């Protein structure tokens, strides 16, 4: 089974959306998707209500997800680790133990904008429009990821 991890800061906005979007596009018998945050602010919490709402409007239920912190063990568990932005990308790499760990980590928007290292903006302090924009960005990236994995 292929295992994919989506990572943002608090694991309540961007990475839960990315997890839910990718899950909706893959065969869950052969691909497992999870998400985590590099910070421990929201451990055990549901995704942000605005993430839940935008996902729901697009036919995706993310209310079964709970925030958790990214750990070194995730390098052993996952084949692909997608960071939502440069800061989280660097935070993940700081925990990498070797080149194999580092090779698993990618910027998610590089899937649609190769080598540009564009960040998915954090919509937390923005309004609902910010969540809609983030959803659309992640949806485009997840289409490419799903094709690569299937």
Coordinates of C-alpha atoms in Angstrom, one line a residue:
X1 CA 0.0 0.0 0.0
X2 CA 1.2 3.5 -0.9
X3 CA 1.0 6.0 2.0
X4 CA 0.7 9.7 1.6
X5 CA 0.9 12.4 4.3
X6 CA -0.3 16.0 4.0
X7 CA 1.4 18.5 6.4
X8 CA 0.6 22.1 7.4
X9 CA 1.2 24.0 10.6
X10 CA -1.8 23.1 12.9
X11 CA -3.4 20.3 10.9
X12 CA -6.8 22.0 11.0
X13 CA -7.1 24.0 7.7
X14 CA -4.9 23.0 4.7
X15 CA -3.7 19.5 5.4
X16 CA -7.1 18.1 6.4
X17 CA -8.5 19.5 3.1
X18 CA -5.6 18.0 1.1
X19 CA -6.2 14.7 2.9
X20 CA -9.9 14.6 2.1
X21 CA -9.5 15.8 -1.5
X22 CA -6.9 13.2 -2.3
X23 CA -8.9 10.5 -0.6
X24 CA -11.8 11.4 -2.8
X25 CA -9.7 10.8 -5.9
X26 CA -7.9 7.5 -5.1
X27 CA -8.6 3.8 -4.5
X28 CA -8.4 3.5 -0.7
X29 CA -7.6 -0.2 -1.1
X30 CA -4.2 0.6 -2.5
X31 CA -3.5 4.2 -1.2
X32 CA -3.7 5.5 2.4
X33 CA -3.8 9.2 3.0
X34 CA -3.4 11.0 6.3
X35 CA -2.5 14.5 7.5
X36 CA -0.5 16.1 10.4
X37 CA 0.8 19.5 11.6
X38 CA 4.3 20.6 12.4
X39 CA 3.0 22.4 15.5
X40 CA 1.0 20.9 18.4
X41 CA -1.6 23.7 18.8
X42 CA -4.7 21.7 17.9
X43 CA -3.9 18.0 18.7
X44 CA -7.2 16.0 18.9
X45 CA -9.3 18.8 17.4
X46 CA -11.6 18.6 14.4
X47 CA -10.6 20.5 11.3
X48 CA -11.5 24.2 11.2
X49 CA -15.2 24.6 10.6
X50 CA -14.5 26.6 7.4
X51 CA -12.4 23.7 6.0
X52 CA -15.3 21.3 6.9
X53 CA -17.7 23.6 5.2
X54 CA -15.8 24.0 1.9
X55 CA -15.1 20.3 1.8
X56 CA -18.7 19.5 2.4
X57 CA -19.8 21.8 -0.4
X58 CA -17.6 19.8 -2.7
X59 CA -19.0 16.4 -1.5
X60 CA -16.1 15.5 0.9
X61 CA -16.6 14.7 4.6
X62 CA -13.5 15.5 6.7
X63 CA -15.3 15.4 10.1
X64 CA -13.7 12.0 11.0
X65 CA -10.2 13.7 11.0
X66 CA -8.4 14.8 14.2
X67 CA -5.4 17.0 14.3
X68 CA -2.1 15.4 15.2
X69 CA 1.6 16.4 15.2
X70 CA 4.1 15.4 12.6
X71 CA 6.8 13.1 14.1
X72 CA 10.0 11.5 13.0
X73 CA 8.2 8.2 12.9
X74 CA 6.1 9.5 10.0
X75 CA 9.2 9.2 7.8
X76 CA 9.0 5.4 8.4
X77 CA 5.3 5.2 7.9
X78 CA 4.8 7.3 4.7
X79 CA 6.1 7.1 1.1
X80 CA 5.2 10.7 0.2
X81 CA 5.1 13.7 2.5
X82 CA 3.6 16.9 1.1
X83 CA 4.2 20.2 2.8
X84 CA 1.8 23.0 2.2
X85 CA 4.4 25.8 2.4
X86 CA 8.1 26.6 2.7
X87 CA 8.1 27.0 6.5
X88 CA 6.5 23.6 7.1
X89 CA 8.7 22.1 4.4
X90 CA 11.8 23.3 6.4
X91 CA 10.3 22.2 9.7
X92 CA 9.8 18.7 8.3
X93 CA 13.3 18.5 6.9
X94 CA 14.8 19.5 10.3
X95 CA 13.4 16.2 11.6
X96 CA 14.8 14.1 8.7
X97 CA 17.4 11.6 9.7
X98 CA 18.9 10.9 6.3
X99 CA 18.6 11.5 2.6
X100 CA 15.9 8.9 2.3
X101 CA 13.7 10.8 4.7
X102 CA 14.4 14.1 2.8
X103 CA 13.6 12.6 -0.6
X104 CA 10.1 11.8 0.6
X105 CA 9.3 15.5 1.3
X106 CA 7.8 17.6 -1.4
X107 CA 6.0 21.0 -1.8
X108 CA 2.5 20.1 -2.8
X109 CA 2.1 22.9 -5.3
X110 CA 5.2 21.7 -7.2
X111 CA 2.8 19.1 -8.6
X112 CA 1.1 21.8 -10.7
X113 CA 3.9 24.4 -10.7
X114 CA 7.1 22.3 -10.9
X115 CA 10.1 23.6 -9.1
X116 CA 8.5 27.0 -8.2
X117 CA 8.1 26.1 -4.5
X118 CA 4.8 28.0 -4.3
X119 CA 3.0 27.9 -0.9
X120 CA -0.6 27.2 -0.2
X121 CA -1.6 30.3 1.8
X122 CA -2.8 29.7 5.3
X123 CA -6.5 30.6 5.2
X124 CA -6.9 30.6 9.0
X125 CA -7.1 34.4 9.5
X126 CA -8.9 35.0 6.2
X127 CA -12.5 34.6 5.4
X128 CA -14.4 31.8 3.7
X129 CA -13.1 33.0 0.3
X130 CA -9.6 32.1 1.4
X131 CA -10.7 28.5 2.2
X132 CA -12.4 28.3 -1.2
X133 CA -9.2 29.4 -2.9
X134 CA -7.1 26.9 -0.9
X135 CA -9.5 24.1 -1.7
X136 CA -9.2 24.9 -5.5
X137 CA -5.4 24.9 -5.3
X138 CA -5.3 21.7 -3.4
X139 CA -7.8 20.1 -5.7
X140 CA -5.7 20.8 -8.8
X141 CA -2.6 19.4 -7.1
X142 CA -4.4 16.3 -5.9
X143 CA -5.6 15.5 -9.4
X144 CA -2.0 15.3 -10.5
X145 CA -0.9 13.3 -7.4
X146 CA -3.8 10.8 -7.8
X147 CA -2.8 10.3 -11.5
X148 CA 0.8 9.7 -10.4
X149 CA -0.1 7.2 -7.8
X150 CA -2.6 5.1 -9.8

